Amino acid sequence: MTVRVLVADDQDLVRTGLSMILDAQPDIEVVGQAADGLEAVELARRLRPDVCLFDIRMPGMDGIAATRELAGAGVADPLAIVVITTFDLDEYVYGALKAGARGFLLKDAGPELLVQAIHAAAKGDALIAPRITARLLAAFADSRTGRQPVQPIEPLTSREEQVLITVANGRTNAEIASELHISLSTVKTHLTSVMAKVGARNRVEIVMWAYETGRVKR
């Protein structure tokens, strides 16, 4: 199945380069390109791509605001968005994840990680640049200090707790299934249940909740 991607970056060379890398993949097709956030939102709503790849710093509307428009809280049918940037700044990552992004990459991550992030987002998984994952999620937890952690609607089962921890440790669904000796469909069932119980919209928010509640340590 071909993953349809929209690429948005205000630099022509970068946008073209990212598009060429993705179009070179046999199962990825770039269906649109945008030079700013406003155009990106308009194209995304019209084309309904499987994944949007957004730069953070764009004129008119930045990538975080565009992400919020398409995947933020209250969006009825959110799109899968991966944010990419040159800047390794905590505020950018935090803002992107809170806005609803399913992935966060630095532009020096390389083609392989870029392709992995696109596929992960298309499948409902999340991929964040490895060198910033733990630091940023821990920083998110720190930012919540003094606030009462959101408690689940009903307690997680022991198996759901196991799945939660493996997700927080960056495992894919296939890796979780192998590690816990359960089927892929069972993993998905547990993830759906965890998201419903903790009020998370995606895997990134599950991980944030795991840090926030102290289930995963820095």
PDB file of C-alpha atoms in Angstrom:
ATOM      1  CA  MET A   1       0.000   0.000   0.000  1.00  0.00           C
ATOM      2  CA  THR A   2       1.414   3.376  -1.042  1.00  0.00           C
ATOM      3  CA  VAL A   3       1.770   6.061   1.633  1.00  0.00           C
ATOM      4  CA  ARG A   4       0.657   9.454   0.301  1.00  0.00           C
ATOM      5  CA  VAL A   5       2.734  12.329   1.709  1.00  0.00           C
ATOM      6  CA  LEU A   6       2.467  16.126   1.732  1.00  0.00           C
ATOM      7  CA  VAL A   7       5.777  17.978   2.213  1.00  0.00           C
ATOM      8  CA  ALA A   8       5.880  21.559   3.544  1.00  0.00           C
ATOM      9  CA  ASP A   9       9.096  23.582   3.855  1.00  0.00           C
ATOM     10  CA  ASP A  10       9.768  27.209   2.933  1.00  0.00           C
ATOM     11  CA  GLN A  11      13.196  26.432   1.428  1.00  0.00           C
ATOM     12  CA  ASP A  12      12.891  25.222  -2.149  1.00  0.00           C
ATOM     13  CA  LEU A  13      16.028  23.063  -2.089  1.00  0.00           C
ATOM     14  CA  VAL A  14      15.075  21.375   1.178  1.00  0.00           C
ATOM     15  CA  ARG A  15      11.494  20.782   0.079  1.00  0.00           C
ATOM     16  CA  THR A  16      12.632  19.351  -3.251  1.00  0.00           C
ATOM     17  CA  GLY A  17      15.290  17.208  -1.585  1.00  0.00           C
ATOM     18  CA  LEU A  18      12.864  15.729   0.939  1.00  0.00           C
ATOM     19  CA  SER A  19      10.361  15.042  -1.819  1.00  0.00           C
ATOM     20  CA  MET A  20      12.982  13.305  -3.975  1.00  0.00           C
ATOM     21  CA  ILE A  21      14.067  11.078  -1.083  1.00  0.00           C
ATOM     22  CA  LEU A  22      10.493  10.056  -0.367  1.00  0.00           C
ATOM     23  CA  ASP A  23       9.438   9.648  -4.005  1.00  0.00           C
ATOM     24  CA  ALA A  24      12.406   7.313  -4.522  1.00  0.00           C
ATOM     25  CA  GLN A  25      10.766   4.832  -2.149  1.00  0.00           C
ATOM     26  CA  PRO A  26       8.627   2.193  -3.893  1.00  0.00           C
ATOM     27  CA  ASP A  27       5.784   2.545  -1.387  1.00  0.00           C
ATOM     28  CA  ILE A  28       5.746   6.332  -0.830  1.00  0.00           C
ATOM     29  CA  GLU A  29       4.283   9.001  -3.110  1.00  0.00           C
ATOM     30  CA  VAL A  30       4.593  12.748  -2.552  1.00  0.00           C
ATOM     31  CA  VAL A  31       1.176  14.074  -3.544  1.00  0.00           C
ATOM     32  CA  GLY A  32       1.754  17.740  -2.751  1.00  0.00           C
ATOM     33  CA  GLN A  33       4.299  20.380  -1.734  1.00  0.00           C
ATOM     34  CA  ALA A  34       3.771  23.627   0.166  1.00  0.00           C
ATOM     35  CA  ALA A  35       6.059  26.598   0.837  1.00  0.00           C
ATOM     36  CA  ASP A  36       4.327  27.864   3.973  1.00  0.00           C
ATOM     37  CA  GLY A  37       2.004  26.726   6.737  1.00  0.00           C
ATOM     38  CA  LEU A  38      -1.168  28.268   5.347  1.00  0.00           C
ATOM     39  CA  GLU A  39      -0.697  26.555   2.004  1.00  0.00           C
ATOM     40  CA  ALA A  40       0.164  23.317   3.821  1.00  0.00           C
ATOM     41  CA  VAL A  41      -3.093  23.354   5.800  1.00  0.00           C
ATOM     42  CA  GLU A  42      -5.143  24.127   2.685  1.00  0.00           C
ATOM     43  CA  LEU A  43      -3.489  21.336   0.678  1.00  0.00           C
ATOM     44  CA  ALA A  44      -3.730  18.859   3.544  1.00  0.00           C
ATOM     45  CA  ARG A  45      -7.456  19.447   3.928  1.00  0.00           C
ATOM     46  CA  ARG A  46      -8.000  19.089   0.204  1.00  0.00           C
ATOM     47  CA  LEU A  47      -5.698  16.151  -0.524  1.00  0.00           C
ATOM     48  CA  ARG A  48      -6.071  14.230   2.781  1.00  0.00           C
ATOM     49  CA  PRO A  49      -2.576  12.657   2.600  1.00  0.00           C
ATOM     50  CA  ASP A  50      -1.679   9.702   4.801  1.00  0.00           C
ATOM     51  CA  VAL A  51       1.184  11.685   6.351  1.00  0.00           C
ATOM     52  CA  CYS A  52       2.192  15.356   6.397  1.00  0.00           C
ATOM     53  CA  LEU A  53       5.875  16.271   6.750  1.00  0.00           C
ATOM     54  CA  PHE A  54       6.118  19.832   8.105  1.00  0.00           C
ATOM     55  CA  ASP A  55       9.085  22.088   8.754  1.00  0.00           C
ATOM     56  CA  ILE A  56       8.692  24.122  11.937  1.00  0.00           C
ATOM     57  CA  ARG A  57       9.876  27.542  10.800  1.00  0.00           C
ATOM     58  CA  MET A  58       7.697  28.654   7.903  1.00  0.00           C
ATOM     59  CA  PRO A  59       6.225  32.061   7.015  1.00  0.00           C
ATOM     60  CA  GLY A  60       2.564  32.904   7.517  1.00  0.00           C
ATOM     61  CA  MET A  61       1.874  29.944   9.778  1.00  0.00           C
ATOM     62  CA  ASP A  62       4.624  27.840  11.322  1.00  0.00           C
ATOM     63  CA  GLY A  63       4.674  24.049  11.403  1.00  0.00           C
ATOM     64  CA  ILE A  64       3.446  23.819  14.980  1.00  0.00           C
ATOM     65  CA  ALA A  65       0.399  25.994  14.287  1.00  0.00           C
ATOM     66  CA  ALA A  66      -0.291  24.028  11.096  1.00  0.00           C
ATOM     67  CA  THR A  67      -0.029  20.785  13.061  1.00  0.00           C
ATOM     68  CA  ARG A  68      -2.490  22.098  15.634  1.00  0.00           C
ATOM     69  CA  GLU A  69      -4.954  22.989  12.866  1.00  0.00           C
ATOM     70  CA  LEU A  70      -4.820  19.495  11.395  1.00  0.00           C
ATOM     71  CA  ALA A  71      -4.176  17.234  14.385  1.00  0.00           C
ATOM     72  CA  GLY A  72      -4.796  19.248  17.538  1.00  0.00           C
ATOM     73  CA  ALA A  73      -7.275  18.644  20.315  1.00  0.00           C
ATOM     74  CA  GLY A  74     -10.802  18.864  19.009  1.00  0.00           C
ATOM     75  CA  VAL A  75      -9.938  18.002  15.392  1.00  0.00           C
ATOM     76  CA  ALA A  76     -12.533  15.418  14.399  1.00  0.00           C
ATOM     77  CA  ASP A  77     -10.440  13.529  11.854  1.00  0.00           C
ATOM     78  CA  PRO A  78      -6.780  14.345  12.630  1.00  0.00           C
ATOM     79  CA  LEU A  79      -4.041  13.783  10.085  1.00  0.00           C
ATOM     80  CA  ALA A  80      -0.744  12.056  10.821  1.00  0.00           C
ATOM     81  CA  ILE A  81       1.997  14.683  10.994  1.00  0.00           C
ATOM     82  CA  VAL A  82       5.770  14.401  11.288  1.00  0.00           C
ATOM     83  CA  VAL A  83       7.614  17.615  12.136  1.00  0.00           C
ATOM     84  CA  ILE A  84      11.160  18.151  10.891  1.00  0.00           C
ATOM     85  CA  THR A  85      13.548  20.965  11.780  1.00  0.00           C
ATOM     86  CA  THR A  86      17.168  22.075  11.833  1.00  0.00           C
ATOM     87  CA  PHE A  87      16.877  23.264  15.416  1.00  0.00           C
ATOM     88  CA  ASP A  88      17.306  20.908  18.362  1.00  0.00           C
ATOM     89  CA  LEU A  89      15.294  23.070  20.750  1.00  0.00           C
ATOM     90  CA  ASP A  90      13.144  21.681  23.542  1.00  0.00           C
ATOM     91  CA  GLU A  91      10.418  24.260  23.015  1.00  0.00           C
ATOM     92  CA  TYR A  92       9.987  23.193  19.385  1.00  0.00           C
ATOM     93  CA  VAL A  93       9.698  19.508  20.166  1.00  0.00           C
ATOM     94  CA  TYR A  94       7.411  20.084  23.117  1.00  0.00           C
ATOM     95  CA  GLY A  95       5.206  22.404  21.043  1.00  0.00           C
ATOM     96  CA  ALA A  96       5.021  19.983  18.130  1.00  0.00           C
ATOM     97  CA  LEU A  97       4.108  16.989  20.273  1.00  0.00           C
ATOM     98  CA  LYS A  98       1.495  18.918  22.226  1.00  0.00           C
ATOM     99  CA  ALA A  99       0.042  20.146  18.921  1.00  0.00           C
ATOM    100  CA  GLY A 100      -0.555  16.533  17.869  1.00  0.00           C
ATOM    101  CA  ALA A 101       2.533  15.545  15.847  1.00  0.00           C
ATOM    102  CA  ARG A 102       3.273  11.821  15.585  1.00  0.00           C
ATOM    103  CA  GLY A 103       6.957  12.280  14.949  1.00  0.00           C
ATOM    104  CA  PHE A 104       9.803  14.725  15.310  1.00  0.00           C
ATOM    105  CA  LEU A 105      13.027  14.613  13.300  1.00  0.00           C
ATOM    106  CA  LEU A 106      16.082  16.768  12.803  1.00  0.00           C
ATOM    107  CA  LYS A 107      17.052  17.479   9.207  1.00  0.00           C
ATOM    108  CA  ASP A 108      20.394  15.754   9.704  1.00  0.00           C
ATOM    109  CA  ALA A 109      18.650  12.495  10.678  1.00  0.00           C
ATOM    110  CA  GLY A 110      19.293  10.956   7.265  1.00  0.00           C
ATOM    111  CA  PRO A 111      17.033   9.359   4.622  1.00  0.00           C
ATOM    112  CA  GLU A 112      16.605   6.028   6.453  1.00  0.00           C
ATOM    113  CA  LEU A 113      15.198   7.568   9.622  1.00  0.00           C
ATOM    114  CA  LEU A 114      13.030   9.929   7.564  1.00  0.00           C
ATOM    115  CA  VAL A 115      11.446   7.012   5.726  1.00  0.00           C
ATOM    116  CA  GLN A 116      10.986   5.107   8.991  1.00  0.00           C
ATOM    117  CA  ALA A 117       9.217   8.099  10.531  1.00  0.00           C
ATOM    118  CA  ILE A 118       6.834   8.382   7.564  1.00  0.00           C
ATOM    119  CA  HIS A 119       5.953   4.690   7.713  1.00  0.00           C
ATOM    120  CA  ALA A 120       5.559   4.800  11.494  1.00  0.00           C
ATOM    121  CA  ALA A 121       3.182   7.770  11.311  1.00  0.00           C
ATOM    122  CA  ALA A 122       1.156   6.113   8.557  1.00  0.00           C
ATOM    123  CA  LYS A 123       0.676   3.044  10.769  1.00  0.00           C
ATOM    124  CA  GLY A 124      -0.294   5.077  13.819  1.00  0.00           C
ATOM    125  CA  ASP A 125       3.092   4.660  15.493  1.00  0.00           C
ATOM    126  CA  ALA A 126       5.395   7.489  16.545  1.00  0.00           C
ATOM    127  CA  LEU A 127       9.059   8.101  15.859  1.00  0.00           C
ATOM    128  CA  ILE A 128      11.080  10.849  17.503  1.00  0.00           C
ATOM    129  CA  ALA A 129      14.760  11.467  16.753  1.00  0.00           C
ATOM    130  CA  PRO A 130      16.552   9.080  19.158  1.00  0.00           C
ATOM    131  CA  ARG A 131      18.991  11.609  20.567  1.00  0.00           C
ATOM    132  CA  ILE A 132      16.214  13.856  21.847  1.00  0.00           C
ATOM    133  CA  THR A 133      13.486  11.386  22.800  1.00  0.00           C
ATOM    134  CA  ALA A 134      14.363  10.721  26.445  1.00  0.00           C
ATOM    135  CA  ARG A 135      15.460  14.294  27.122  1.00  0.00           C
ATOM    136  CA  LEU A 136      12.328  15.838  25.709  1.00  0.00           C
ATOM    137  CA  LEU A 137       9.830  13.477  27.230  1.00  0.00           C
ATOM    138  CA  ALA A 138      11.532  13.845  30.595  1.00  0.00           C
ATOM    139  CA  ALA A 139      11.439  17.616  30.141  1.00  0.00           C
ATOM    140  CA  PHE A 140       7.719  17.339  29.497  1.00  0.00           C
ATOM    141  CA  ALA A 141       7.325  15.437  32.742  1.00  0.00           C
ATOM    142  CA  ASP A 142       9.376  18.077  34.577  1.00  0.00           C
ATOM    143  CA  SER A 143       7.178  20.827  33.148  1.00  0.00           C
ATOM    144  CA  ARG A 144       4.198  19.172  34.817  1.00  0.00           C
ATOM    145  CA  THR A 145       5.776  19.316  38.275  1.00  0.00           C
ATOM    146  CA  GLY A 146       3.277  20.544  40.836  1.00  0.00           C
ATOM    147  CA  ARG A 147       0.302  19.475  38.758  1.00  0.00           C
ATOM    148  CA  GLN A 148      -1.810  16.492  39.658  1.00  0.00           C
ATOM    149  CA  PRO A 149      -1.143  13.766  37.054  1.00  0.00           C
ATOM    150  CA  VAL A 150      -4.163  12.790  35.023  1.00  0.00           C
ATOM    151  CA  GLN A 151      -5.441   9.504  36.382  1.00  0.00           C
ATOM    152  CA  PRO A 152      -6.897   6.820  34.104  1.00  0.00           C
ATOM    153  CA  ILE A 153     -10.672   6.564  33.821  1.00  0.00           C
ATOM    154  CA  GLU A 154     -10.274   3.046  35.140  1.00  0.00           C
ATOM    155  CA  PRO A 155      -7.102   1.247  36.313  1.00  0.00           C
ATOM    156  CA  LEU A 156      -4.835  -0.262  33.682  1.00  0.00           C
ATOM    157  CA  THR A 157      -4.542  -4.014  33.691  1.00  0.00           C
ATOM    158  CA  SER A 158      -1.127  -5.570  34.331  1.00  0.00           C
ATOM    159  CA  ARG A 159      -0.794  -6.364  30.631  1.00  0.00           C
ATOM    160  CA  GLU A 160      -1.756  -2.816  29.667  1.00  0.00           C
ATOM    161  CA  GLU A 161       0.914  -1.537  32.058  1.00  0.00           C
ATOM    162  CA  GLN A 162       3.461  -3.763  30.301  1.00  0.00           C
ATOM    163  CA  VAL A 163       2.406  -2.484  26.900  1.00  0.00           C
ATOM    164  CA  LEU A 164       2.550   1.094  28.170  1.00  0.00           C
ATOM    165  CA  ILE A 165       6.141   0.700  29.347  1.00  0.00           C
ATOM    166  CA  THR A 166       7.290  -0.896  26.097  1.00  0.00           C
ATOM    167  CA  VAL A 167       5.692   1.912  24.095  1.00  0.00           C
ATOM    168  CA  ALA A 168       7.421   4.468  26.335  1.00  0.00           C
ATOM    169  CA  ASN A 169      10.703   2.692  25.669  1.00  0.00           C
ATOM    170  CA  GLY A 170      10.252   3.225  21.940  1.00  0.00           C
ATOM    171  CA  ARG A 171       9.172  -0.248  20.842  1.00  0.00           C
ATOM    172  CA  THR A 172       7.096  -0.703  17.692  1.00  0.00           C
ATOM    173  CA  ASN A 173       3.937  -2.822  17.731  1.00  0.00           C
ATOM    174  CA  ALA A 174       5.808  -5.740  16.180  1.00  0.00           C
ATOM    175  CA  GLU A 175       8.573  -5.485  18.771  1.00  0.00           C
ATOM    176  CA  ILE A 176       6.017  -5.327  21.600  1.00  0.00           C
ATOM    177  CA  ALA A 177       4.275  -8.431  20.259  1.00  0.00           C
ATOM    178  CA  SER A 178       7.569 -10.318  20.144  1.00  0.00           C
ATOM    179  CA  GLU A 179       8.773  -9.112  23.541  1.00  0.00           C
ATOM    180  CA  LEU A 180       5.508  -9.873  25.364  1.00  0.00           C
ATOM    181  CA  HIS A 181       4.723 -13.019  23.347  1.00  0.00           C
ATOM    182  CA  ILE A 182       1.318 -11.790  22.193  1.00  0.00           C
ATOM    183  CA  SER A 183      -0.211 -11.254  18.761  1.00  0.00           C
ATOM    184  CA  LEU A 184      -0.033  -7.984  16.845  1.00  0.00           C
ATOM    185  CA  SER A 185      -3.808  -7.620  17.023  1.00  0.00           C
ATOM    186  CA  THR A 186      -3.670  -8.056  20.804  1.00  0.00           C
ATOM    187  CA  VAL A 187      -1.065  -5.300  21.038  1.00  0.00           C
ATOM    188  CA  LYS A 188      -3.343  -2.978  19.072  1.00  0.00           C
ATOM    189  CA  THR A 189      -6.288  -3.874  21.292  1.00  0.00           C
ATOM    190  CA  HIS A 190      -4.296  -3.065  24.432  1.00  0.00           C
ATOM    191  CA  LEU A 191      -3.065   0.223  22.942  1.00  0.00           C
ATOM    192  CA  THR A 192      -6.594   1.260  22.064  1.00  0.00           C
ATOM    193  CA  SER A 193      -7.695   0.489  25.606  1.00  0.00           C
ATOM    194  CA  VAL A 194      -4.765   2.390  27.154  1.00  0.00           C
ATOM    195  CA  MET A 195      -5.458   5.450  25.010  1.00  0.00           C
ATOM    196  CA  ALA A 196      -9.122   5.419  26.007  1.00  0.00           C
ATOM    197  CA  LYS A 197      -8.304   5.068  29.708  1.00  0.00           C
ATOM    198  CA  VAL A 198      -5.650   7.797  29.885  1.00  0.00           C
ATOM    199  CA  GLY A 199      -7.245  10.178  27.374  1.00  0.00           C
ATOM    200  CA  ALA A 200      -4.419   9.953  24.838  1.00  0.00           C
ATOM    201  CA  ARG A 201      -4.934  10.499  21.121  1.00  0.00           C
ATOM    202  CA  ASN A 202      -1.786   8.750  19.925  1.00  0.00           C
ATOM    203  CA  ARG A 203       1.382   6.940  21.006  1.00  0.00           C
ATOM    204  CA  VAL A 204       3.253  10.152  21.711  1.00  0.00           C
ATOM    205  CA  GLU A 205       0.655  11.183  24.267  1.00  0.00           C
ATOM    206  CA  ILE A 206       0.795   7.692  25.802  1.00  0.00           C
ATOM    207  CA  VAL A 207       4.543   8.145  26.303  1.00  0.00           C
ATOM    208  CA  MET A 208       4.062  11.617  27.754  1.00  0.00           C
ATOM    209  CA  TRP A 209       1.528  10.211  30.204  1.00  0.00           C
ATOM    210  CA  ALA A 210       3.944   7.441  31.199  1.00  0.00           C
ATOM    211  CA  TYR A 211       6.601  10.031  32.071  1.00  0.00           C
ATOM    212  CA  GLU A 212       4.109  12.353  33.717  1.00  0.00           C
ATOM    213  CA  THR A 213       2.888   9.631  36.072  1.00  0.00           C
ATOM    214  CA  GLY A 214       6.359   8.375  36.912  1.00  0.00           C
ATOM    215  CA  ARG A 215       5.974   5.013  35.208  1.00  0.00           C
ATOM    216  CA  VAL A 216       9.095   5.730  33.169  1.00  0.00           C
ATOM    217  CA  LYS A 217      12.113   7.495  34.608  1.00  0.00           C
ATOM    218  CA  ARG A 218      14.625   9.726  32.885  1.00  0.00           C
TER     219      ARG A 218
END
